[in-house]
Amino acid sequence: MEKRFMKGCEAIAEAAVRGGCRFFAGYPITPQNEIPEYLSWRLPEVGGAFVQGESEVASINMVYGAAATGKRALTSSSGPGISLKAEGISYLASAQLPAVIVNISRGGPGLGSIQPAQSDYLQATKALGHGGFRAMVFAPATLQEAVDLTYNAWEYAERDRGPVLILMDGCLGAIMEEVELPPMKELKIENTEDWDLSRANGRTDAHMITPILPEPALEMLNRAKGMVYNMMWPMDAKAEEYMLDDAEYVVVAYGIAARVAKEAINELRAKGVKIGMIRPITLYPFPKSIENLDYSKVKGIIDIEMTIPAQMRDDIELQVKGRCPVHEYGRSGGMLLDDEGVYNAIAEITGGGN
Amino acid sequence: MPEYKRPSSLMPMATGYCPGCMHALATRLVADVIDELNQADNAINVVSVGCSALNLYSWHGDVIGAAHGRAPAVATGIKRCLPERLVFTYQGDGDLAAIGLAEIMSAANRGENFTVVFANNQTYGMTGGQMAPTTLIGQKTTTTRFGRDPQTTGYPLKMCELISVLEAPVFVARYALNSPKGVSDAKKGIKKAFEMQLAGKGFTFVELLTNCPTNWGMSPLDTLEYMNTNTIPYFQPGVYKDAEAAK
């Protein structure tokens, strides 16, 4: 494995190339500009294509076209741009085309701020576009995890024939860490046959790729997708469980918030507070770890997110089912979570460590 | 005598277009040219939203449906990945000149090596005859009950004129499908555009003036004369740009 010291956005761009990505279209928006900048020179090196689109709307529709050729296609943006891409993401779901979308999220709503935030959880997990489809959402907390999840994201997109989202915040996009880069993937052409207009595998019949269907066929598609979401995807749910064995308090946090919370948990543990953490790695499917906690021991769940109000809370409450109080702490609008603030918030809730 | 046959790119079925609608004729011209160039297995038809979407079901070759106005963006993604294929969009005037204005102008300006076939019937046919960006001044539609008023709705957009001022496009032309000569010239124009694309020359744009008997509220025959007296004087047919002729 090749080790490199890389910036978050560049690390996932390189991981995408090594994962087989050969097409990127995107539009400049802070804080994700290093992704298109990197791919603008990197993709041509490996025979891929880079297009700077006239808008996020055009870019996601270029990805839709590229995905239909059997090529692994990527776009990236941040909250305001993801809203614009909602149209094309829904069309990807409808036409059953695989593609990967990266959201390096920032403060919202509206133009919001360009500083990091985790304000797009609900958009990512509940409705990336109109029409009631779901996308698998990966939320890395380290750059190594971002590399690994990006590298394998197309396998999920192609298996389930639809969009996959990687949700990171501006902190992770901007920080530099050492990463191990996996080798360049050798891709098989034959597994793209169902949606590939390229005829690379000797297909002679014509293909129709359509985002519009006769009503009975559309209902059938939605039923089939519902079964995938509800029966297949739970098996793909991933979470990191940290110091849960004797935990009386459990922090639930993802991405950068989980990294800050872990520092506080370590400090509180040193002072005798029985506290642990569940860190969802897939935000959708949402891992079941919270449901299976021992509520004879757990006195409280603490939802820590870099957004106000907390957006993951509904999903947490659905698993807690009233068995203990759910608390929340966060910062918002591009104001960052810091060690002291998170420590103090948890210490106050747990009544310990002071 | 050449035999008059169904082009191989069209399904053996009715198109679904209204009686007298020139979408069927325009589609047929494209399909005929594809046969003449022996490109039936190589063509990718990027279908847009509106009445043109009916082509999804009657087209017998590779075909992909695009979001409203986004066909040039979808075609960009396809052509960049499959440069050897004959890629074209087939778009109406609401799709291309209103919601898709950014996509068409930007694809043209980048000089994307695909062809846009633009059917301009001056109305939104599929949604029931609302004002289009190309609706003529004074023309009555369901959203301009007393005729299009330039004071509040501006003037009909001339796409060939707009696109021909860009540096990159290599062929930009407009034809009217209401006369045998117009139809014959249009077919030659489509063929030239496709040939230039296959030669890798760059962006080609063919506008076809068409009708909408249903939403214009006229018999198909009356639309032919209406086009002569109203449409053609404003949207003048002709070759607006031809990089080969300039040499």
Coordinates of C-alpha atoms in Angstrom, one line a residue:
Chain A
M1 CA 0.0 0.0 0.0
E2 CA 1.2 3.5 -0.9
K3 CA 1.2 6.0 2.0
R4 CA 0.7 9.7 1.3
F5 CA 0.1 12.8 3.4
M6 CA -3.0 14.3 1.8
K7 CA -5.7 16.9 2.1
G8 CA -9.2 15.4 2.6
C9 CA -10.7 16.5 -0.7
E10 CA -7.6 15.4 -2.6
A11 CA -7.5 12.1 -0.8
I12 CA -11.1 11.2 -1.8
A13 CA -10.4 12.4 -5.4
E14 CA -7.4 10.1 -5.7
A15 CA -9.4 7.2 -4.0
A16 CA -12.2 7.7 -6.6
V17 CA -9.7 7.4 -9.4
R18 CA -8.2 4.3 -7.9
G19 CA -11.8 3.0 -7.4
G20 CA -12.4 3.2 -11.1
C21 CA -13.9 6.7 -11.5
R22 CA -13.3 7.9 -15.1
F23 CA -15.7 10.8 -15.3
F24 CA -16.2 13.9 -13.2
A25 CA -18.4 16.9 -13.7
G26 CA -18.8 19.6 -11.1
Y27 CA -19.2 23.3 -10.4
P28 CA -17.0 25.4 -8.1
I29 CA -18.3 25.8 -4.5
T30 CA -16.4 26.1 -1.2
P31 CA -15.3 24.0 0.6
Q32 CA -14.9 21.2 -2.0
N33 CA -13.0 22.9 -4.8
E34 CA -9.9 20.8 -4.3
I35 CA -11.9 17.8 -5.6
P36 CA -12.6 19.2 -9.1
E37 CA -9.2 20.9 -9.2
Y38 CA -7.4 17.6 -8.5
L39 CA -9.5 15.6 -10.9
S40 CA -9.1 18.2 -13.7
W41 CA -5.5 17.0 -14.2
R42 CA -5.7 13.5 -12.6
L43 CA -8.6 12.0 -14.7
P44 CA -6.9 12.8 -18.1
E45 CA -3.8 10.9 -16.8
V46 CA -5.8 7.7 -16.6
G47 CA -7.9 8.2 -19.8
G48 CA -10.9 9.7 -18.0
A49 CA -12.8 12.9 -18.7
F50 CA -13.3 16.0 -16.6
V51 CA -15.9 18.6 -17.3
Q52 CA -16.3 21.9 -15.4
G53 CA -20.1 22.2 -15.8
E54 CA -22.0 25.5 -16.2
S55 CA -23.9 24.7 -13.0
E56 CA -24.5 21.9 -10.4
V57 CA -27.7 21.1 -12.4
A58 CA -25.7 20.6 -15.6
S59 CA -23.0 18.7 -13.8
I60 CA -25.2 16.1 -12.2
N61 CA -26.9 15.6 -15.6
M62 CA -23.5 15.1 -17.2
V63 CA -22.9 12.4 -14.6
Y64 CA -26.2 10.9 -15.5
G65 CA -25.1 10.7 -19.1
A66 CA -21.7 9.3 -18.2
A67 CA -23.1 6.7 -15.9
A68 CA -25.2 5.5 -18.7
T69 CA -22.1 4.6 -20.7
G70 CA -20.9 2.1 -18.0
K71 CA -18.2 4.5 -16.8
R72 CA -17.9 5.1 -13.1
A73 CA -19.0 8.8 -12.7
L74 CA -18.6 11.2 -9.8
T75 CA -19.7 14.7 -8.9
S76 CA -19.1 16.7 -5.7
S77 CA -20.5 19.8 -4.2
S78 CA -21.6 21.4 -0.9
G79 CA -25.1 22.0 0.5
P80 CA -26.4 24.7 -1.8
G81 CA -25.0 22.8 -4.8
I82 CA -26.4 19.5 -3.6
S83 CA -29.9 21.1 -3.5
L84 CA -29.4 22.0 -7.2
K85 CA -28.3 18.4 -7.9
A86 CA -31.4 17.0 -6.3
E87 CA -33.1 16.9 -9.8
G88 CA -30.4 14.8 -11.4
I89 CA -30.0 12.5 -8.3
S90 CA -33.6 11.7 -8.4
Y91 CA -33.3 10.9 -12.2
L92 CA -30.4 8.6 -11.4
A93 CA -32.6 6.8 -9.0
S94 CA -35.4 6.5 -11.5
A95 CA -33.3 5.5 -14.4
Q96 CA -31.4 3.1 -12.1
L97 CA -28.0 4.5 -13.0
P98 CA -25.1 4.1 -10.6
A99 CA -23.1 7.2 -9.6
V100 CA -21.4 8.6 -6.6
I101 CA -22.0 12.1 -5.1
V102 CA -19.8 13.8 -2.5
N103 CA -21.1 16.5 -0.2
I104 CA -18.4 18.4 1.7
S105 CA -21.0 20.2 3.8
R106 CA -21.0 23.7 5.1
G107 CA -23.2 25.9 7.3
G108 CA -26.9 26.3 6.2
P109 CA -29.6 26.9 5.4
G110 CA -29.5 29.1 2.3
L111 CA -26.1 30.3 1.1
G112 CA -25.4 29.8 4.8
S113 CA -21.7 30.0 5.4
I114 CA -18.6 28.5 3.8
Q115 CA -17.3 27.1 7.1
P116 CA -17.8 23.4 8.0
A117 CA -21.1 22.1 9.4
Q118 CA -23.1 18.9 9.5
S119 CA -26.3 20.6 8.4
D120 CA -27.3 18.3 5.5
Y121 CA -28.1 15.1 7.5
L122 CA -31.8 15.2 6.8
Q123 CA -31.4 16.1 3.1
A124 CA -28.9 13.2 2.8
T125 CA -30.8 10.5 4.6
K126 CA -34.5 11.4 3.9
A127 CA -34.8 13.1 0.6
L128 CA -31.8 13.7 -1.7
G129 CA -34.4 14.5 -4.4
H130 CA -38.1 14.3 -5.1
G131 CA -40.1 11.1 -5.5
G132 CA -39.3 9.0 -2.5
F133 CA -36.1 7.2 -3.3
R134 CA -33.2 6.5 -0.9
A135 CA -29.5 6.6 -1.4
M136 CA -26.9 4.9 0.7
V137 CA -25.0 7.6 2.8
F138 CA -21.5 7.1 4.0
A139 CA -20.0 9.4 6.6
P140 CA -16.3 8.9 7.2
A141 CA -14.6 10.4 10.3
T142 CA -11.0 10.0 9.2
L143 CA -9.3 10.5 5.8
Q144 CA -8.3 6.9 5.7
E145 CA -12.0 5.9 6.2
A146 CA -12.9 8.5 3.5
V147 CA -10.5 6.9 1.1
D148 CA -11.7 3.4 1.8
L149 CA -15.4 4.3 1.6
T150 CA -14.9 6.3 -1.6
Y151 CA -12.8 3.5 -3.2
N152 CA -15.7 1.0 -2.7
A153 CA -18.7 3.3 -3.2
W154 CA -19.3 2.3 -6.8
E155 CA -19.6 -1.4 -5.8
Y156 CA -22.7 -0.4 -3.8
A157 CA -24.0 2.0 -6.5
E158 CA -23.7 -0.7 -9.2
R159 CA -25.0 -3.5 -7.1
D160 CA -28.2 -1.5 -6.2
R161 CA -28.3 0.6 -9.5
G162 CA -28.6 4.0 -8.0
P163 CA -26.9 7.0 -6.4
V164 CA -24.6 6.7 -3.4
L165 CA -23.7 9.7 -1.3
I166 CA -20.5 10.4 0.7
L167 CA -21.2 13.0 3.3
M168 CA -18.2 14.8 4.9
D169 CA -18.0 18.2 6.4
G170 CA -15.6 21.0 5.5
C171 CA -13.2 20.1 8.3
L172 CA -12.6 16.6 6.9
G173 CA -12.3 18.1 3.4
A174 CA -9.6 20.6 4.5
I175 CA -7.5 18.7 7.1
M176 CA -4.4 16.7 6.1
E177 CA -3.7 13.2 7.3
E178 CA -1.6 10.3 6.3
V179 CA -3.5 7.8 4.2
E180 CA -2.8 4.4 2.7
L181 CA -3.9 4.5 -0.9
P182 CA -5.3 1.2 -2.3
P183 CA -4.2 0.0 -5.7
M184 CA -5.9 0.9 -9.0
K185 CA -8.9 -1.3 -9.5
E186 CA -9.2 -3.5 -12.6
L187 CA -12.8 -3.1 -13.7
K188 CA -14.9 -5.8 -15.4
I189 CA -17.0 -4.5 -18.3
E190 CA -19.6 -7.3 -18.2
N191 CA -21.2 -6.3 -15.0
T192 CA -22.3 -2.9 -16.5
E193 CA -24.3 -4.7 -19.3
D194 CA -27.7 -3.8 -17.8
W195 CA -27.3 -0.1 -18.1
D196 CA -24.4 0.4 -20.4
L197 CA -25.0 2.2 -23.7
S198 CA -21.5 1.5 -24.8
R199 CA -22.0 -2.0 -26.3
A200 CA -18.5 -2.8 -24.9
N201 CA -19.5 -6.3 -24.3
G202 CA -20.8 -7.1 -27.8
R203 CA -24.4 -6.3 -27.1
T204 CA -26.4 -6.0 -30.3
D205 CA -29.9 -5.1 -29.1
A206 CA -30.9 -1.5 -28.4
H207 CA -31.0 -0.1 -24.9
M208 CA -33.6 2.3 -23.5
I209 CA -32.6 4.1 -20.4
T210 CA -35.6 6.1 -19.1
P211 CA -36.4 8.2 -16.0
I212 CA -40.2 7.9 -16.9
L213 CA -42.1 4.7 -16.8
P214 CA -45.7 3.5 -17.3
E215 CA -47.5 3.7 -13.9
P216 CA -47.7 -0.1 -13.2
A217 CA -44.0 -0.5 -14.1
L218 CA -43.1 2.5 -11.8
E219 CA -45.0 1.0 -9.0
M220 CA -43.3 -2.3 -9.5
L221 CA -39.9 -0.5 -9.5
N222 CA -40.7 1.4 -6.3
R223 CA -41.8 -1.9 -4.6
A224 CA -38.6 -3.6 -5.6
K225 CA -36.5 -0.6 -4.3
G226 CA -38.5 -0.6 -1.1
M227 CA -37.5 -4.2 -0.5
V228 CA -33.9 -3.4 -1.2
Y229 CA -33.9 -0.5 1.2
N230 CA -35.8 -2.3 4.0
M231 CA -34.5 -5.9 3.7
M232 CA -31.1 -5.7 2.0
W233 CA -29.5 -2.5 3.2
P234 CA -29.8 -3.1 7.0
M235 CA -27.1 -5.7 6.4
D236 CA -24.8 -3.0 5.0
A237 CA -25.2 -0.7 8.0
K238 CA -21.9 0.1 9.7
A239 CA -21.0 1.7 13.0
E240 CA -18.0 2.1 15.3
E241 CA -18.9 1.2 18.9
Y242 CA -16.5 2.7 21.5
M243 CA -16.4 1.8 25.2
L244 CA -20.0 0.6 25.4
D245 CA -19.6 -2.4 27.7
D246 CA -20.3 -0.6 31.0
A247 CA -21.5 2.7 29.5
E248 CA -24.1 4.6 31.5
Y249 CA -24.0 7.4 28.9
V250 CA -23.7 6.9 25.2
V251 CA -22.7 9.6 22.8
V252 CA -24.1 9.3 19.2
A253 CA -22.0 11.3 16.7
Y254 CA -20.7 10.9 13.2
G255 CA -17.9 12.4 11.1
I256 CA -15.9 15.3 12.7
A257 CA -18.3 15.5 15.6
A258 CA -17.4 11.9 16.6
R259 CA -13.7 12.8 16.6
V260 CA -14.2 15.8 18.9
A261 CA -16.5 13.7 21.1
K262 CA -14.0 10.9 21.4
E263 CA -11.5 13.3 23.0
A264 CA -14.0 14.3 25.6
I265 CA -15.0 10.7 26.3
N266 CA -11.4 9.7 26.9
E267 CA -11.0 12.6 29.3
L268 CA -14.2 11.8 31.1
R269 CA -13.3 8.1 31.3
A270 CA -10.1 9.1 33.0
K271 CA -12.2 10.8 35.6
G272 CA -14.4 7.8 36.2
V273 CA -17.4 8.6 34.1
K274 CA -18.8 5.5 32.4
I275 CA -19.4 6.8 28.9
G276 CA -19.0 5.4 25.4
M277 CA -19.9 6.2 21.8
I278 CA -21.8 4.9 18.8
R279 CA -20.5 6.4 15.6
P280 CA -22.7 5.6 12.6
I281 CA -20.5 5.2 9.5
T282 CA -23.5 4.6 7.3
L283 CA -26.1 7.3 8.0
Y284 CA -28.5 5.5 5.7
P285 CA -29.0 2.6 6.4
F286 CA -28.9 3.9 10.0
P287 CA -27.2 1.3 12.2
K288 CA -29.2 -0.5 14.8
S289 CA -26.6 -0.3 17.5
I290 CA -28.7 2.1 19.6
E291 CA -31.7 -0.2 19.8
N292 CA -29.6 -3.0 21.2
L293 CA -28.0 -1.1 24.1
D294 CA -28.7 -2.4 27.6
Y295 CA -31.1 0.2 28.9
S296 CA -31.0 -1.2 32.5
K297 CA -27.5 0.4 32.5
V298 CA -27.8 3.3 30.1
K299 CA -29.0 6.5 31.7
G300 CA -28.9 8.8 28.7
I301 CA -28.0 9.2 25.1
I302 CA -26.2 12.3 24.0
D303 CA -26.6 13.3 20.3
I304 CA -23.6 15.5 19.3
E305 CA -23.8 17.2 15.9
M306 CA -22.2 20.2 14.3
T307 CA -25.7 21.6 13.5
I308 CA -28.5 23.1 15.5
P309 CA -31.1 21.8 16.0
A310 CA -29.8 18.2 15.9
Q311 CA -30.9 16.4 12.8
M312 CA -30.0 12.8 13.6
R313 CA -32.2 12.9 16.8
D314 CA -35.3 11.5 15.2
D315 CA -33.4 8.4 14.0
I316 CA -31.9 8.0 17.5
E317 CA -35.3 8.3 19.3
L318 CA -36.8 5.7 17.0
Q319 CA -34.3 3.2 18.5
V320 CA -34.3 4.4 22.1
K321 CA -38.1 4.2 22.2
G322 CA -38.4 6.3 25.3
R323 CA -36.2 4.0 27.4
C324 CA -33.9 6.8 28.5
P325 CA -33.6 10.6 27.9
V326 CA -32.0 11.8 24.7
H327 CA -29.9 15.0 25.0
E328 CA -28.4 17.0 22.3
Y329 CA -25.5 19.4 21.9
G330 CA -24.1 21.1 18.9
R331 CA -22.7 24.1 17.2
S332 CA -24.1 25.5 13.9
G333 CA -23.8 27.9 11.0
G334 CA -20.1 27.2 10.5
M335 CA -19.2 27.6 14.2
L336 CA -17.1 24.6 15.0
L337 CA -17.4 22.1 17.8
D338 CA -14.4 22.4 20.1
D339 CA -12.9 20.1 22.8
E340 CA -13.9 22.4 25.7
G341 CA -17.4 23.0 24.6
V342 CA -18.1 19.3 23.9
Y343 CA -16.4 18.3 27.2
N344 CA -18.4 20.8 29.3
A345 CA -21.7 19.9 27.6
I346 CA -21.2 16.1 28.3
A347 CA -19.9 16.7 31.8
E348 CA -23.0 18.8 32.6
I349 CA -25.4 16.1 31.3
T350 CA -23.5 13.2 33.0
G351 CA -22.9 15.2 36.2
G352 CA -19.4 14.0 36.3
G353 CA -15.8 14.9 35.5
N354 CA -15.9 18.4 37.0
Chain B
M1 CA -37.5 4.2 -57.9
P2 CA -36.2 4.1 -54.4
E3 CA -38.4 2.1 -52.0
Y4 CA -40.1 4.2 -49.3
K5 CA -39.5 2.2 -46.1
R6 CA -39.8 2.7 -42.4
P7 CA -36.3 3.7 -41.1
S8 CA -34.7 1.0 -39.1
S9 CA -34.4 3.3 -36.0
L10 CA -38.2 3.5 -35.7
M11 CA -40.4 0.9 -34.1
P12 CA -43.1 -0.6 -36.2
M13 CA -45.8 1.3 -34.4
A14 CA -47.7 4.7 -34.4
T15 CA -45.6 7.5 -32.9
G16 CA -48.3 8.8 -30.5
Y17 CA -48.1 12.3 -31.9
C18 CA -51.3 14.2 -32.8
P19 CA -52.5 14.0 -36.4
G20 CA -50.6 16.5 -38.6
C21 CA -47.9 17.1 -36.0
M22 CA -44.5 17.7 -37.5
H23 CA -42.6 16.0 -34.6
A24 CA -43.3 12.7 -36.4
L25 CA -41.9 14.1 -39.7
A26 CA -38.8 15.6 -37.9
T27 CA -38.1 12.3 -36.1
R28 CA -38.5 10.4 -39.4
L29 CA -36.0 12.7 -41.1
V30 CA -33.4 12.0 -38.4
A31 CA -34.0 8.3 -38.6
D32 CA -33.7 8.4 -42.4
V33 CA -30.4 10.2 -42.2
I34 CA -29.1 7.7 -39.6
D35 CA -30.0 4.8 -42.0
E36 CA -28.3 6.6 -45.0
L37 CA -25.2 7.0 -42.9
N38 CA -25.4 3.4 -41.7
Q39 CA -25.4 4.6 -38.1
A40 CA -28.4 2.8 -36.7
D41 CA -26.3 0.7 -34.3
N42 CA -23.9 3.6 -33.5
A43 CA -26.4 6.4 -32.7
I44 CA -27.5 7.4 -29.2
N45 CA -30.7 9.4 -29.1
V46 CA -30.9 11.7 -26.0
V47 CA -34.6 12.4 -25.7
S48 CA -35.8 15.5 -23.8
V49 CA -39.0 16.4 -21.9
G50 CA -42.2 17.4 -23.7
C51 CA -43.9 15.9 -26.7
S52 CA -40.4 14.9 -27.9
A53 CA -40.3 12.4 -25.0
L54 CA -42.7 10.3 -27.0
N55 CA -39.6 9.3 -29.0
L56 CA -38.5 7.2 -26.0
Y57 CA -41.1 4.6 -27.0
S58 CA -41.0 4.8 -30.8
W59 CA -37.1 4.9 -31.2
H60 CA -35.6 1.5 -32.0
G61 CA -32.0 2.3 -31.3
D62 CA -30.1 3.2 -28.1
V63 CA -32.1 5.9 -26.4
I64 CA -31.9 7.7 -23.0
G65 CA -34.4 10.1 -21.4
A66 CA -33.0 13.3 -20.0
A67 CA -34.4 15.7 -17.5
H68 CA -36.2 18.8 -18.8
G69 CA -33.7 21.0 -20.6
R70 CA -30.7 18.9 -19.6
A71 CA -30.3 16.9 -22.8
P72 CA -27.1 18.8 -23.8
A73 CA -25.6 18.1 -20.4
V74 CA -26.5 14.4 -20.6
A75 CA -25.2 14.2 -24.2
T76 CA -21.9 15.9 -22.9
G77 CA -21.5 13.1 -20.4
I78 CA -22.2 10.4 -23.0
K79 CA -20.1 11.8 -25.8
R80 CA -17.1 12.5 -23.5
C81 CA -17.2 8.8 -22.5
L82 CA -18.1 7.3 -25.9
P83 CA -16.5 9.7 -28.4
E84 CA -16.9 7.2 -31.3
R85 CA -20.7 7.1 -31.1
L86 CA -23.1 9.4 -33.0
V87 CA -24.8 11.3 -30.2
F88 CA -27.7 13.7 -30.7
T89 CA -30.3 15.4 -28.6
Y90 CA -33.9 16.0 -29.9
Q91 CA -35.4 18.9 -28.0
G92 CA -38.4 21.1 -28.2
D93 CA -38.4 24.9 -27.7
G94 CA -39.7 25.0 -24.1
D95 CA -37.0 22.4 -23.1
L96 CA -34.2 24.0 -25.1
A97 CA -34.8 27.7 -25.0
A98 CA -36.3 28.2 -21.5
I99 CA -35.4 25.7 -18.8
G100 CA -32.4 24.4 -20.7
L101 CA -31.0 27.7 -21.9
A102 CA -27.9 27.4 -19.8
E103 CA -27.2 23.8 -20.9
I104 CA -27.6 24.5 -24.6
M105 CA -25.5 27.6 -24.7
S106 CA -22.8 26.1 -22.6
A107 CA -22.6 22.8 -24.5
A108 CA -22.5 24.9 -27.8
N109 CA -19.8 27.2 -26.3
R110 CA -17.7 24.2 -25.2
G111 CA -18.0 22.9 -28.8
E112 CA -19.2 19.5 -27.6
N113 CA -18.9 17.1 -30.5
F114 CA -22.6 16.1 -30.7
T115 CA -25.7 17.3 -32.7
V116 CA -28.7 19.1 -31.4
V117 CA -31.9 18.7 -33.3
F118 CA -34.2 21.5 -32.1
A119 CA -37.9 21.3 -32.9
N120 CA -39.4 24.7 -32.6
N121 CA -43.2 24.8 -32.6
Q122 CA -43.6 27.9 -30.5
T123 CA -45.5 26.2 -27.7
Y124 CA -45.4 23.8 -24.8
G125 CA -47.3 21.0 -26.5
M126 CA -47.2 18.2 -23.9
T127 CA -48.5 20.4 -21.0
G128 CA -51.4 21.9 -23.1
G129 CA -50.2 24.9 -25.0
Q130 CA -48.6 27.4 -22.7
M131 CA -46.5 30.3 -23.9
A132 CA -43.0 29.1 -25.0
P133 CA -39.9 31.3 -25.2
T134 CA -40.4 31.1 -28.9
T135 CA -44.1 32.0 -29.0
L136 CA -44.7 34.8 -31.5
I137 CA -45.8 38.3 -30.6
G138 CA -49.6 38.3 -30.5
Q139 CA -49.8 34.5 -30.5
K140 CA -52.6 33.2 -28.2
T141 CA -51.7 30.5 -25.7
T142 CA -53.2 29.2 -22.5
T143 CA -51.0 31.6 -20.5
T144 CA -51.3 34.5 -23.0
R145 CA -55.0 34.5 -23.6
F146 CA -55.0 37.8 -25.4
G147 CA -51.8 37.1 -27.4
R148 CA -48.1 37.3 -26.3
D149 CA -47.4 40.9 -25.1
P150 CA -43.7 41.9 -25.3
Q151 CA -44.2 44.4 -22.6
T152 CA -44.5 41.7 -20.0
T153 CA -43.1 38.6 -21.7
G154 CA -40.4 39.9 -24.0
Y155 CA -39.7 38.6 -27.5
P156 CA -39.4 35.2 -29.1
L157 CA -35.9 33.8 -28.7
K158 CA -33.9 33.2 -31.9
M159 CA -31.7 30.3 -31.0
C160 CA -29.8 29.9 -34.3
E161 CA -28.9 33.6 -34.2
L162 CA -27.8 33.3 -30.5
I163 CA -25.7 30.2 -31.1
S164 CA -24.1 31.3 -34.3
V165 CA -22.3 34.2 -32.5
L166 CA -20.4 31.7 -30.4
E167 CA -16.9 30.7 -31.6
A168 CA -17.1 26.9 -31.2
P169 CA -20.2 25.7 -33.1
V170 CA -19.3 24.5 -36.6
F171 CA -22.8 24.2 -38.2
V172 CA -25.9 26.2 -37.2
A173 CA -29.0 26.1 -39.5
R174 CA -32.8 26.5 -39.5
Y175 CA -35.3 24.9 -41.8
A176 CA -39.1 25.0 -42.0
L177 CA -40.9 21.8 -42.4
N178 CA -44.1 23.2 -44.0
S179 CA -43.0 22.7 -47.6
P180 CA -41.5 19.8 -49.6
K181 CA -38.4 22.0 -50.2
G182 CA -38.1 22.8 -46.6
V183 CA -38.3 19.1 -45.7
S184 CA -35.7 18.2 -48.3
D185 CA -33.3 20.9 -47.2
A186 CA -33.8 20.0 -43.5
K187 CA -32.8 16.4 -44.2
K188 CA -29.7 17.6 -46.0
G189 CA -28.9 19.8 -43.0
I190 CA -29.3 17.0 -40.5
K191 CA -27.1 14.8 -42.6
K192 CA -24.4 17.5 -42.9
A193 CA -24.5 18.0 -39.1
F194 CA -24.2 14.3 -38.4
E195 CA -21.4 13.9 -41.0
M196 CA -19.5 16.8 -39.3
Q197 CA -19.9 15.2 -35.9
L198 CA -18.7 11.9 -37.2
A199 CA -15.7 13.7 -38.6
G200 CA -15.1 15.1 -35.1
K201 CA -15.5 18.7 -36.2
G202 CA -17.6 19.9 -33.2
F203 CA -20.9 21.2 -32.1
T204 CA -23.7 21.2 -34.7
F205 CA -27.2 22.7 -34.3
V206 CA -30.2 22.1 -36.6
E207 CA -33.4 24.0 -35.8
L208 CA -36.6 22.7 -37.4
L209 CA -39.7 25.0 -37.5
T210 CA -42.6 22.8 -36.7
N211 CA -46.3 23.1 -35.9
C212 CA -48.8 22.2 -33.2
P213 CA -52.2 21.8 -34.8
T214 CA -53.7 20.8 -31.4
N215 CA -52.5 23.7 -29.4
W216 CA -52.5 26.3 -32.1
G217 CA -56.2 25.4 -32.6
M218 CA -55.9 24.9 -36.4
S219 CA -56.2 22.1 -38.9
P220 CA -52.9 20.7 -40.0
L221 CA -53.3 22.3 -43.4
D222 CA -54.0 25.7 -41.9
T223 CA -50.8 25.4 -39.8
L224 CA -48.7 25.3 -43.1
E225 CA -50.1 28.6 -44.2
Y226 CA -49.8 30.1 -40.7
M227 CA -46.1 29.2 -40.7
N228 CA -45.6 30.9 -44.1
T229 CA -47.2 34.1 -43.0
N230 CA -46.2 34.3 -39.3
T231 CA -43.4 31.9 -38.2
I232 CA -41.0 32.0 -41.2
P233 CA -40.9 35.8 -41.4
Y234 CA -39.7 36.0 -37.8
F235 CA -37.6 32.8 -37.6
Q236 CA -35.9 33.0 -41.0
P237 CA -34.6 29.7 -42.4
G238 CA -31.0 29.5 -43.5
V239 CA -27.5 28.4 -42.7
Y240 CA -26.3 30.7 -39.9
K241 CA -22.9 29.2 -39.5
D242 CA -20.9 26.6 -41.5
A243 CA -17.3 26.2 -40.6
E244 CA -16.7 24.2 -43.8
A245 CA -18.2 26.8 -46.1
A246 CA -16.0 29.5 -44.5
K247 CA -12.8 27.8 -45.6

